[in-house]
Coordinates of N, CA and C in Angstrom, one line a residue:
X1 N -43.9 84.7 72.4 CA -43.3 83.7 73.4 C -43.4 82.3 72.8
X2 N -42.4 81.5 73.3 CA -42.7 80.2 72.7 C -43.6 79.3 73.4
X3 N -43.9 78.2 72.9 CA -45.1 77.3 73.5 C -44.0 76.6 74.6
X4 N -43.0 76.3 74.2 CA -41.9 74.9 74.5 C -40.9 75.6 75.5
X5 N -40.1 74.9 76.6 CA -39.5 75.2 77.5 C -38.7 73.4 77.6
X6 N -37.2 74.0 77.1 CA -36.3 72.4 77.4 C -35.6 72.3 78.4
X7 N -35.9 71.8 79.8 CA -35.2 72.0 80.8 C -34.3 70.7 80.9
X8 N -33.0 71.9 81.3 CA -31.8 70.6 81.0 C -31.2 71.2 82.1
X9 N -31.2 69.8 83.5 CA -30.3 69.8 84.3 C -28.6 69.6 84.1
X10 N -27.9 70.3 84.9 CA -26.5 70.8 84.7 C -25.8 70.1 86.4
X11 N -24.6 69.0 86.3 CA -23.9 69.4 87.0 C -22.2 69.5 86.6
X12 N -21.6 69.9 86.4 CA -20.6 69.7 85.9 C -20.0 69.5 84.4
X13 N -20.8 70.4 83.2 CA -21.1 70.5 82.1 C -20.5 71.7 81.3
X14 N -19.7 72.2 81.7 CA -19.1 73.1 81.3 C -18.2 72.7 79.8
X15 N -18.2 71.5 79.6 CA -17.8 70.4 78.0 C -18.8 70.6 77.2
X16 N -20.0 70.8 77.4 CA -21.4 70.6 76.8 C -22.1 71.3 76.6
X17 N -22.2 72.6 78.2 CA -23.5 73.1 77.7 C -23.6 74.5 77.2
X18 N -22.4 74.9 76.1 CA -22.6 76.1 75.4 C -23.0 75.2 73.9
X19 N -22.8 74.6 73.6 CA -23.0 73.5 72.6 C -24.1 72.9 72.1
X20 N -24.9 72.5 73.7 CA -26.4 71.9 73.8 C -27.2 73.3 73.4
X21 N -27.1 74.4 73.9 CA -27.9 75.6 74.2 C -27.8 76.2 72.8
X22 N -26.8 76.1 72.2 CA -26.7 76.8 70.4 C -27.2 76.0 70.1
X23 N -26.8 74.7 69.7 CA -28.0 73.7 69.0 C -29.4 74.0 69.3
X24 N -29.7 74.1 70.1 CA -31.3 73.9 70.2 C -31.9 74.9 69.5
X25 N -31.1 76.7 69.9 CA -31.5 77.9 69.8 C -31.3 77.9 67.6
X26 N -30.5 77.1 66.9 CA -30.3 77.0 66.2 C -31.6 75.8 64.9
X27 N -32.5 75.4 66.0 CA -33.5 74.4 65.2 C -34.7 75.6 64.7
X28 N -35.2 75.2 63.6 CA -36.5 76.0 63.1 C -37.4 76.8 64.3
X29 N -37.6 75.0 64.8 CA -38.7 75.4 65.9 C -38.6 76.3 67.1
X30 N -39.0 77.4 67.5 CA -38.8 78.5 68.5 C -38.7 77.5 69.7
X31 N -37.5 77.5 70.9 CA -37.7 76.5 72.3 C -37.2 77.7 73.4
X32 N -38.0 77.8 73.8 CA -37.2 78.0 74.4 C -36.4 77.1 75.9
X33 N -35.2 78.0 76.8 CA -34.4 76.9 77.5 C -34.0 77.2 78.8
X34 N -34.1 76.3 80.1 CA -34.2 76.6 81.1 C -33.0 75.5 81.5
X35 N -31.9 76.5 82.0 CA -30.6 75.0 82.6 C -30.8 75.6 84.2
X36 N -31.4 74.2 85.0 CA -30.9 73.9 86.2 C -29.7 73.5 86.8
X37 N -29.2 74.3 87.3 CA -27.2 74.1 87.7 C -27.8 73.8 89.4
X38 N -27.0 72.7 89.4 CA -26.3 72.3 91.1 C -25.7 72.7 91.5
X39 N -25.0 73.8 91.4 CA -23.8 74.6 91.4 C -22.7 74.2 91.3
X40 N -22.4 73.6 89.9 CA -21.5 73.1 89.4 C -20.1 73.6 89.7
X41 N -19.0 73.0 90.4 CA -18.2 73.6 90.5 C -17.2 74.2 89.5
X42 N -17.4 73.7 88.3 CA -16.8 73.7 87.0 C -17.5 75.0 86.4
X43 N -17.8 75.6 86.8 CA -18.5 76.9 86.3 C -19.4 76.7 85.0
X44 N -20.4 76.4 85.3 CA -21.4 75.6 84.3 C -22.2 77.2 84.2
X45 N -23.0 77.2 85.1 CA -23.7 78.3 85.9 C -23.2 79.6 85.3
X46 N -22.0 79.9 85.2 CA -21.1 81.2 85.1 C -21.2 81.0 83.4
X47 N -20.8 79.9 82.6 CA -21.1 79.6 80.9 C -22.4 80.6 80.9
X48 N -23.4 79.6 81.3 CA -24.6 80.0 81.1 C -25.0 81.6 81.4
X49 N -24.5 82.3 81.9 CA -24.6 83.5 82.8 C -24.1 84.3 81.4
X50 N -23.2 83.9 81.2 CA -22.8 85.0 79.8 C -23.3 84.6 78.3
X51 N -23.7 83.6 78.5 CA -25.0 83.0 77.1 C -26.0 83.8 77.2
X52 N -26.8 84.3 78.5 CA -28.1 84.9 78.7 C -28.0 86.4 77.8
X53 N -26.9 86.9 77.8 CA -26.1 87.8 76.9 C -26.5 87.7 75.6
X54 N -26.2 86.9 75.2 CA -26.4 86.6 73.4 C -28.0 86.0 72.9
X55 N -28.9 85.4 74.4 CA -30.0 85.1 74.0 C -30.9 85.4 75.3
X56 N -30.9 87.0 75.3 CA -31.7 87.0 76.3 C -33.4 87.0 75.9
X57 N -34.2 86.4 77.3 CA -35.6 86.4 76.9 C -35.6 84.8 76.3
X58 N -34.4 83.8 75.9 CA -34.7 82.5 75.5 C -34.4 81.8 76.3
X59 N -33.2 82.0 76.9 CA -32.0 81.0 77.9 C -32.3 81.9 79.4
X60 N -32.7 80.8 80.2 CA -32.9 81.0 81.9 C -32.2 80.0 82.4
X61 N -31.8 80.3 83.4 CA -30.7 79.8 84.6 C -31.5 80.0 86.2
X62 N -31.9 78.4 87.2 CA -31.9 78.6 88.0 C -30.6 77.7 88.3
X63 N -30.3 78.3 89.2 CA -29.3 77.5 90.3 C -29.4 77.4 91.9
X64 N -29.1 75.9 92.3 CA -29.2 75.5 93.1 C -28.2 75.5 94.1
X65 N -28.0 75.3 95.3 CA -27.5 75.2 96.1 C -26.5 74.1 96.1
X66 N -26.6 73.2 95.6 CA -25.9 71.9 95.5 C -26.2 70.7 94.7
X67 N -25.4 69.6 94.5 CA -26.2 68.6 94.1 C -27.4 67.6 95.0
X68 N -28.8 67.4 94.1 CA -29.8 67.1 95.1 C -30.5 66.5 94.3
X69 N -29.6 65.4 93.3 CA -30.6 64.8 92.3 C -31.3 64.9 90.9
X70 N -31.1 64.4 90.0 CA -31.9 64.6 89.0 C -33.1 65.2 88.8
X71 N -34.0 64.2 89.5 CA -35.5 64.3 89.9 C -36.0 65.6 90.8
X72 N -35.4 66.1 91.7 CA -35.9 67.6 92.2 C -35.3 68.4 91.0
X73 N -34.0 68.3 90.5 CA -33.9 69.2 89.4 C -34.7 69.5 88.7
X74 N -35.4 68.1 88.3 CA -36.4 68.2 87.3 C -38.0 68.9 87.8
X75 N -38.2 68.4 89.1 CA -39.4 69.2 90.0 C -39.3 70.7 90.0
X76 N -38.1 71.1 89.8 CA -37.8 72.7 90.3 C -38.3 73.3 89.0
X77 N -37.8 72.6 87.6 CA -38.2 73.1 86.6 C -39.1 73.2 86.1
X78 N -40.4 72.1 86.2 CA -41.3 71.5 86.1 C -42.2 72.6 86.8
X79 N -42.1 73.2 88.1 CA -42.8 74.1 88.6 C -42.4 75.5 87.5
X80 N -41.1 75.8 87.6 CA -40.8 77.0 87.1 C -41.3 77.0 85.7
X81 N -41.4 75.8 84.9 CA -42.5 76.2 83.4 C -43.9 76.3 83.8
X82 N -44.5 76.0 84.7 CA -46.0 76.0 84.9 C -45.9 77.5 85.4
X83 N -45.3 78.2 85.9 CA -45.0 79.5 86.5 C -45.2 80.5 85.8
X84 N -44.5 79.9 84.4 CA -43.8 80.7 83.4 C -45.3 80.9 81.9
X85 N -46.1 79.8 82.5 CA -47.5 80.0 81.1 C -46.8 78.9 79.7
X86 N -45.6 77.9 80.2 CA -45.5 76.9 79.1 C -46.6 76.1 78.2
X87 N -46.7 75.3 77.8 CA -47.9 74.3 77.0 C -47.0 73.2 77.0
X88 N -45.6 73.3 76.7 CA -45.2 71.7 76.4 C -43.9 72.0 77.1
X89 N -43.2 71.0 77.9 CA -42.1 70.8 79.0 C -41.8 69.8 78.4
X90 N -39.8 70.1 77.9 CA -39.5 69.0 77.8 C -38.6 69.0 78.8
X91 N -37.9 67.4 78.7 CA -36.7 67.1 79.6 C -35.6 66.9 78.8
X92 N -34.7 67.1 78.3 CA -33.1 66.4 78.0 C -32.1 66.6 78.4
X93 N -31.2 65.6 78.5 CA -29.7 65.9 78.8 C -28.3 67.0 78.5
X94 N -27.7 67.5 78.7 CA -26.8 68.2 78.3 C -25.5 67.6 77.7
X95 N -25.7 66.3 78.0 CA -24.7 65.9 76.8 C -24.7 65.0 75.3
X96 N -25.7 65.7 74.7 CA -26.0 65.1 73.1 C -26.4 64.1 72.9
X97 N -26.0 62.8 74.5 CA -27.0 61.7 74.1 C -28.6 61.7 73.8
X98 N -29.1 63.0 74.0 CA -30.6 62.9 73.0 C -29.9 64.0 72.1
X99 N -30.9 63.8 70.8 CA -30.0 65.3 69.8 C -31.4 66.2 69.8
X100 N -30.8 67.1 69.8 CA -31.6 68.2 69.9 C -32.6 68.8 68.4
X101 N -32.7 68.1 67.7 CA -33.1 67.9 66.3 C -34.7 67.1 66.5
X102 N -34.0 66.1 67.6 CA -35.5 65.3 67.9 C -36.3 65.7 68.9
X103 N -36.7 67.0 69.0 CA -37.0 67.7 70.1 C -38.6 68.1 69.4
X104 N -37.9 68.5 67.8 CA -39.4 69.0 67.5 C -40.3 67.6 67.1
X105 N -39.7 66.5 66.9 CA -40.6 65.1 66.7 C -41.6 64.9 68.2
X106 N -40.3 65.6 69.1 CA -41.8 64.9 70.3 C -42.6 66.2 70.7
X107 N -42.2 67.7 70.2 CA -43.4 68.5 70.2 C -44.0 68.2 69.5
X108 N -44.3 67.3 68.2 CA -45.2 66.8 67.3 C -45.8 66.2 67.6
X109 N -45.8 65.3 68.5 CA -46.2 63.6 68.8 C -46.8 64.7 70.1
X110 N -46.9 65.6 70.3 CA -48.1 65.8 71.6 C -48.3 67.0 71.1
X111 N -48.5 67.6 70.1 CA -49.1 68.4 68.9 C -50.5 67.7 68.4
X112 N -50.4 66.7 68.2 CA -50.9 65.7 67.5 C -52.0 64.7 68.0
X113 N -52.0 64.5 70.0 CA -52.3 64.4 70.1 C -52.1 63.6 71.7
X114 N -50.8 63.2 71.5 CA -50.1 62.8 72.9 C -50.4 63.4 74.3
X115 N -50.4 63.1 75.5 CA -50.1 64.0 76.4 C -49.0 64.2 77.0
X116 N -47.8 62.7 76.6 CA -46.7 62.6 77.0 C -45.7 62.0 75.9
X117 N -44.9 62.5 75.2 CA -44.2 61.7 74.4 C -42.9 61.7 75.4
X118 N -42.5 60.2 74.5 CA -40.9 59.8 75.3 C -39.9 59.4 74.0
X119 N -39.2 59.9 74.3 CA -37.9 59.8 73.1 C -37.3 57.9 73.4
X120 N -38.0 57.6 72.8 CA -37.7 55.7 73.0 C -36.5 54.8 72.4
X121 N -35.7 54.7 73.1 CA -34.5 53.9 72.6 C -34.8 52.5 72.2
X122 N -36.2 51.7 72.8 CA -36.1 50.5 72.1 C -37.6 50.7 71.6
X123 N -38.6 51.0 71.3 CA -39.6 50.9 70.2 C -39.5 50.1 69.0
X124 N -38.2 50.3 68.5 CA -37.7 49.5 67.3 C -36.3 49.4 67.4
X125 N -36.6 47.8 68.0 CA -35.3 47.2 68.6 C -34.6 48.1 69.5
X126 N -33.1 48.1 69.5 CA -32.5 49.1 70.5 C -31.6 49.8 69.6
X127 N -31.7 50.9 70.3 CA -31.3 52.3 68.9 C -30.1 52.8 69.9
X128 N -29.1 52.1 70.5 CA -28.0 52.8 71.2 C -26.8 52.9 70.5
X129 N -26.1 54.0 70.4 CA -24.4 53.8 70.0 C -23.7 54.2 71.3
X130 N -22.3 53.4 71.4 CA -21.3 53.6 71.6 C -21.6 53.7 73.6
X131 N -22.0 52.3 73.8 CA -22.3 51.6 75.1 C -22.3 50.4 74.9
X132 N -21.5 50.0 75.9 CA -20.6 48.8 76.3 C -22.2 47.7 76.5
X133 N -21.8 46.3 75.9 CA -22.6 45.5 75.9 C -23.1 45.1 77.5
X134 N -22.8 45.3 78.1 CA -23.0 45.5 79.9 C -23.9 46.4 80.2
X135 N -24.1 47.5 79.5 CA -24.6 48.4 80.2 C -26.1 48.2 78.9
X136 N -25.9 48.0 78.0 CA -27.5 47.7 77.2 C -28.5 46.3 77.8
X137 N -27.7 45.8 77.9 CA -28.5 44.2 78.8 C -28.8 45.1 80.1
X138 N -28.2 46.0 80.9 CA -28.7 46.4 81.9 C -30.1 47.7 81.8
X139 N -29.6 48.3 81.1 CA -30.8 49.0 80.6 C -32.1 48.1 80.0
X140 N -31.5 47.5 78.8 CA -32.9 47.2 78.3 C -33.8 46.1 79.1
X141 N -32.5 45.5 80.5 CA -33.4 43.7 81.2 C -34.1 45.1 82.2
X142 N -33.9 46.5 82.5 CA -34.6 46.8 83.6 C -35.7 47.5 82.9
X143 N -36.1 48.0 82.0 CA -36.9 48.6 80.9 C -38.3 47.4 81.1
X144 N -37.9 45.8 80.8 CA -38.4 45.1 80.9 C -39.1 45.1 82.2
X145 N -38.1 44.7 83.0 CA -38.5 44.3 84.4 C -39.6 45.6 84.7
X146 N -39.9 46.9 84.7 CA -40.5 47.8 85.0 C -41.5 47.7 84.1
X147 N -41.9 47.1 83.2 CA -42.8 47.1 82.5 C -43.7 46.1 83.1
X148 N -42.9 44.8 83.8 CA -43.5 43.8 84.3 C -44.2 44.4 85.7
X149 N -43.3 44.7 86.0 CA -44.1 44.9 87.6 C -44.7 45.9 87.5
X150 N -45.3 47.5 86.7 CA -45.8 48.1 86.4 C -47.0 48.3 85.5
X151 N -47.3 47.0 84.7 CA -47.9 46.8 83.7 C -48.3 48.0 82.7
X152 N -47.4 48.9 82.5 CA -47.2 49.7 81.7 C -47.0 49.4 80.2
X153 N -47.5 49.9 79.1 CA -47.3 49.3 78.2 C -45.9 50.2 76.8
X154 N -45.3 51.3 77.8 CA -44.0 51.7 77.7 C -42.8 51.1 77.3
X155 N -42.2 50.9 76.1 CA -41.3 50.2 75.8 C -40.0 50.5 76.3
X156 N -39.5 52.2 76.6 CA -38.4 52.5 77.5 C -38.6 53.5 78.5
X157 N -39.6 53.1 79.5 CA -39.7 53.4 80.7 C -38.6 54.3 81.9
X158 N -37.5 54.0 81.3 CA -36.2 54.6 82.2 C -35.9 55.5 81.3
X159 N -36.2 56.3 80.0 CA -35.8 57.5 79.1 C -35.8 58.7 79.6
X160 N -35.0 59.8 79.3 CA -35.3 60.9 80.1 C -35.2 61.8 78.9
X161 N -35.9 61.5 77.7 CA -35.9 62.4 76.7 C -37.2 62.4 76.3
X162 N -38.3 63.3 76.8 CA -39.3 63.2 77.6 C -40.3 64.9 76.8
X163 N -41.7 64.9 76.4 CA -41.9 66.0 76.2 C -43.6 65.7 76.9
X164 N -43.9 66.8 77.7 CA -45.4 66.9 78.6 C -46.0 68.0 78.4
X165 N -47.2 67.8 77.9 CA -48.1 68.8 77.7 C -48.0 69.3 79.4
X166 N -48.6 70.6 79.5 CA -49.1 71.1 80.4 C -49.9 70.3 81.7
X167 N -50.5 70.0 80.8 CA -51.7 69.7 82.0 C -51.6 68.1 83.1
X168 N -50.6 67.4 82.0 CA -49.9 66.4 82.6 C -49.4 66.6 84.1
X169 N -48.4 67.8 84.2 CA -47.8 68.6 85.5 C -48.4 68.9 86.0
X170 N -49.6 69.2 85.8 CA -50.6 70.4 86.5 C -51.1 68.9 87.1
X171 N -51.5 67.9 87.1 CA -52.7 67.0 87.5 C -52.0 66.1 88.3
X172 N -50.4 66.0 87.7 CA -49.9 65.4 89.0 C -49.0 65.8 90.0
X173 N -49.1 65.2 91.2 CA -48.7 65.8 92.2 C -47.5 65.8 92.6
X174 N -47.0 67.1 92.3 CA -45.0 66.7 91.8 C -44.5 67.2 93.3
X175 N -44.9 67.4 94.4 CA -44.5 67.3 95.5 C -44.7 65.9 96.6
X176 N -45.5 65.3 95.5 CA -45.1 63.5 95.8 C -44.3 62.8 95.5
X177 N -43.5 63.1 94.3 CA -42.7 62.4 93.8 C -41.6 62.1 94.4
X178 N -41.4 60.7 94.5 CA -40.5 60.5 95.8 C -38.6 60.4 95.0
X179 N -39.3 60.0 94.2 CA -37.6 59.5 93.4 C -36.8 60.4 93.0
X180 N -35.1 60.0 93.3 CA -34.5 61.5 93.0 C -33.3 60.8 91.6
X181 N -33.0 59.6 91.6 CA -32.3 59.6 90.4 C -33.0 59.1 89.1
X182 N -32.4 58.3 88.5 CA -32.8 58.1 87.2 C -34.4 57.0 87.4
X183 N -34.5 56.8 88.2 CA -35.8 56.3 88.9 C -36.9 57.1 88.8
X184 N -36.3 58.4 88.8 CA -37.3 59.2 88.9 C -38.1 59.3 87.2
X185 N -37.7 58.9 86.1 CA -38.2 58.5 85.2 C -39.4 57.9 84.9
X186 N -38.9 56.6 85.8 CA -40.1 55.4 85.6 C -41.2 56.4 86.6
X187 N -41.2 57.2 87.6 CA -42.2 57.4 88.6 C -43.1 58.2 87.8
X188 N -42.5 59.0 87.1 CA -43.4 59.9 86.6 C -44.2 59.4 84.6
X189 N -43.4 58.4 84.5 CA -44.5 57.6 83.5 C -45.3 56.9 84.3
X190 N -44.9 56.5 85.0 CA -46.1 55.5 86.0 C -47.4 56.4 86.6
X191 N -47.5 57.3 86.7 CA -48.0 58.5 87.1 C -48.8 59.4 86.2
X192 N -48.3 59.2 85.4 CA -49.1 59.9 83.8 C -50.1 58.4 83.7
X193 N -49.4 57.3 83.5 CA -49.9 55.9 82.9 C -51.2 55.9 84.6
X194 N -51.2 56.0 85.6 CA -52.3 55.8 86.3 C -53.3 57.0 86.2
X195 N -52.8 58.3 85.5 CA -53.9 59.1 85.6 C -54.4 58.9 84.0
X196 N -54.4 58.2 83.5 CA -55.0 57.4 82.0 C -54.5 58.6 80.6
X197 N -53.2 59.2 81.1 CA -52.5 60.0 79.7 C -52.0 59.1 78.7
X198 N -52.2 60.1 77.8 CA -51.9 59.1 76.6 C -50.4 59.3 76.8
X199 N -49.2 58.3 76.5 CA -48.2 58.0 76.5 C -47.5 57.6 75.1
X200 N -47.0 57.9 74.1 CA -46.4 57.9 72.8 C -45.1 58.1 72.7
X201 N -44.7 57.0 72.4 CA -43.0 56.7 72.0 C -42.2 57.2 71.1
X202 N -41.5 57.6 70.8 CA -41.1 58.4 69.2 C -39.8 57.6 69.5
X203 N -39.4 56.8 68.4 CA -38.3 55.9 68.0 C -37.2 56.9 68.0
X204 N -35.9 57.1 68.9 CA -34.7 57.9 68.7 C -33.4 57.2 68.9
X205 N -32.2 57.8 68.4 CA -31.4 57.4 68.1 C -30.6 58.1 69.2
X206 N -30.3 56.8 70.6 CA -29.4 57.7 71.7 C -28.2 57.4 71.7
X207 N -26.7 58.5 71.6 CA -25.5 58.1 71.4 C -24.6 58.9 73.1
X208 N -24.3 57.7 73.3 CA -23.1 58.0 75.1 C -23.0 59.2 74.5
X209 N -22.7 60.2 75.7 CA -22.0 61.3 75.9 C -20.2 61.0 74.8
X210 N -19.8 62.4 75.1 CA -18.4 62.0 74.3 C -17.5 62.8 75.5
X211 N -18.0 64.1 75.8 CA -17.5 65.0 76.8 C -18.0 65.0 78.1
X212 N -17.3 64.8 78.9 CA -18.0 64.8 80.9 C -18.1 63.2 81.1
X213 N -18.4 63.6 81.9 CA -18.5 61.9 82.9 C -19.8 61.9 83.5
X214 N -20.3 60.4 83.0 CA -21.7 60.0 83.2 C -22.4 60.1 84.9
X215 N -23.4 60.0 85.2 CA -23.5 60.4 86.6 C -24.0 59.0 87.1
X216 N -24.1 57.8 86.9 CA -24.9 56.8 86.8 C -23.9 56.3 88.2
X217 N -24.3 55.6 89.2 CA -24.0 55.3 90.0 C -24.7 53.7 90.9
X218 N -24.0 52.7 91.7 CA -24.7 52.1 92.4 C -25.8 52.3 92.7
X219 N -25.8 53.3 93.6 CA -26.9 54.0 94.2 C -28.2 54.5 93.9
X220 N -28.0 55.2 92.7 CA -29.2 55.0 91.2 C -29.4 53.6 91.1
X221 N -29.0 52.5 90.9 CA -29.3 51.2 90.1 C -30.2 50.7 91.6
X222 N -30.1 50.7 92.7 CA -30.5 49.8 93.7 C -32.1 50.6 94.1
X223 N -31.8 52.3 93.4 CA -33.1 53.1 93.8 C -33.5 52.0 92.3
X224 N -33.6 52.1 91.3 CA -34.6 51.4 90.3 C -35.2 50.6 90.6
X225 N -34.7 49.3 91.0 CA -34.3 47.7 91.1 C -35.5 48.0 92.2
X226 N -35.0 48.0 93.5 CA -36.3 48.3 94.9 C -37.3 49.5 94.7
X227 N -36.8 50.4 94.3 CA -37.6 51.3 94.4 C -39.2 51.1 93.3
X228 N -38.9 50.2 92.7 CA -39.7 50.4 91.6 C -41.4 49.3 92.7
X229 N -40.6 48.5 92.9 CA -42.1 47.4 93.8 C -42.4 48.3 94.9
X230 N -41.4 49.1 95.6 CA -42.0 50.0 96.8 C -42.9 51.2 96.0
X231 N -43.0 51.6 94.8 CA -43.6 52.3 94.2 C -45.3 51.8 93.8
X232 N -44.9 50.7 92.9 CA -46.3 49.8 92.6 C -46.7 49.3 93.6
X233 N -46.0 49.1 95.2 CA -47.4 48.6 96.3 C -47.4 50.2 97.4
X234 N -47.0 50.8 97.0 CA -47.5 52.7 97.6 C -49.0 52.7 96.4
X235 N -48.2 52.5 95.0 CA -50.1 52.9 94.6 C -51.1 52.1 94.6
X236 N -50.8 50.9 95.3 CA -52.2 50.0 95.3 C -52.9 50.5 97.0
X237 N -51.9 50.2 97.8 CA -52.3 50.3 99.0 C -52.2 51.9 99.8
X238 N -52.1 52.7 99.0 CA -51.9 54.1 99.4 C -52.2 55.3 98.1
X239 N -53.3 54.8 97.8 CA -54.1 55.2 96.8 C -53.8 56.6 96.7
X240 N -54.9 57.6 97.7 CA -54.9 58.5 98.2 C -53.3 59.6 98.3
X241 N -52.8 58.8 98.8 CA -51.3 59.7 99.0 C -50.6 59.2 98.2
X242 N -50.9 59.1 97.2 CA -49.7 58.4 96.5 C -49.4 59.5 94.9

């Protein structure tokens, strides 16, 4: 069995995710892969169903009822590897903006000794292609801003190219986690960073999707922006439940 489980939430990926799932199955290192589907109306779910075919015992499929967020996507799976007897859980996207190549750098980087590596777009300088100068000032001023009000010492705090030892999950309490979009990032470095894990960057190179349409919304930006101070004064003043 393999040590590694890549869980990659799915809504509407049917561009991507027979593509993501050969690449990975295609790297040296043994991963295996768990796609969470929303129930993608695009028959994401149905792809994946006849992949399980060609790679059974690697590729698992839960599916959901509907769309309900990144962040429980990510809780659902997060349980289902600790279920499963994993050692290292990663997170990535299904559309190539992380490459699937740099998957075995952050099983290294908590091989080695990490408890949480994060695939870091700014470590060294900013490592983005093919996003609009609007949206890197907006990434990288809120990267900042969470670092400030956080005192985290995390250079890209909002990454979702993410690899966690075991025990990381096991110690925190993922039925607290309040955040459901891209927020839900910063909660769970903040979370690792208050239970004193070691936290390790690995410098990567993130390129925009090419196929599908991004999920990024108002509504995500305003959970960051607020959500982030209602987070740092829940853990000062709500120790205990937090």
């Amino acid at each position: 069995m393999a040590d590694g489980l890549v869980i990659i939430p799915t809504f509407n990926e049917i561009e991507n995710i027979e593509a993501i799932v050969k690449t990975v199955f295609d790297l040296k290192k043994d991963f295996h892969v768990l796609v969470v589907d929303d129930n993608s109306p695009d028959g994401t779910a149905a792809c994946v169903r006849s992949l399980q075919e060609q790679f059974p015992e690697k590729l698992f499929l839960e599916v959901r009822k509907e769309k309900s967020g990144l962040g429980t996507a990510y809780i659902h799976g997060f349980k289902w590897a600790l279920a499963h007897g994993y050692e290292y859980i990663f997170e990535m996207d299904a559309d190539f903006s992380h490459r699937p190549a740099d998957l075995s750098r952050l099983h290294r980087a908590c091989v080695n000794g990490a408890d949480m590596a994060v695939g870091s777009r700014y470590k060294k300088g900013v490592n983005v292609v093919n996003w609009p100068l609007a949206r890197i000032l907006l990434s990288y001023g809120a990267s900042f801003y969470v670092k400030f009000i956080t005192g985290m010492k995390v250079h890209d705090p909002t990454a979702g190219f993410v690899c966690y030892r075991r025990k990381v999950l096991e110690t925190i309490n993922l039925d607290n986690v309040r955040f459901i979009g891209y927020a839900f990032q910063i909660e769970m470095k903040y979370r690792a960073y208050l239970k004193k894990f070691k936290i390790e960057e690995v410098s990567i190179i993130f390129t925009d999707r090419i196929n599908g349409k991004s999920k990024m919304n108002s509504a995500i930006i305003r959970e960051a922006i607020f959500g982030v101070i209602a987070m740092k004064f829940r853990s000062i003043f709500f120790k205990k439940n937090f």
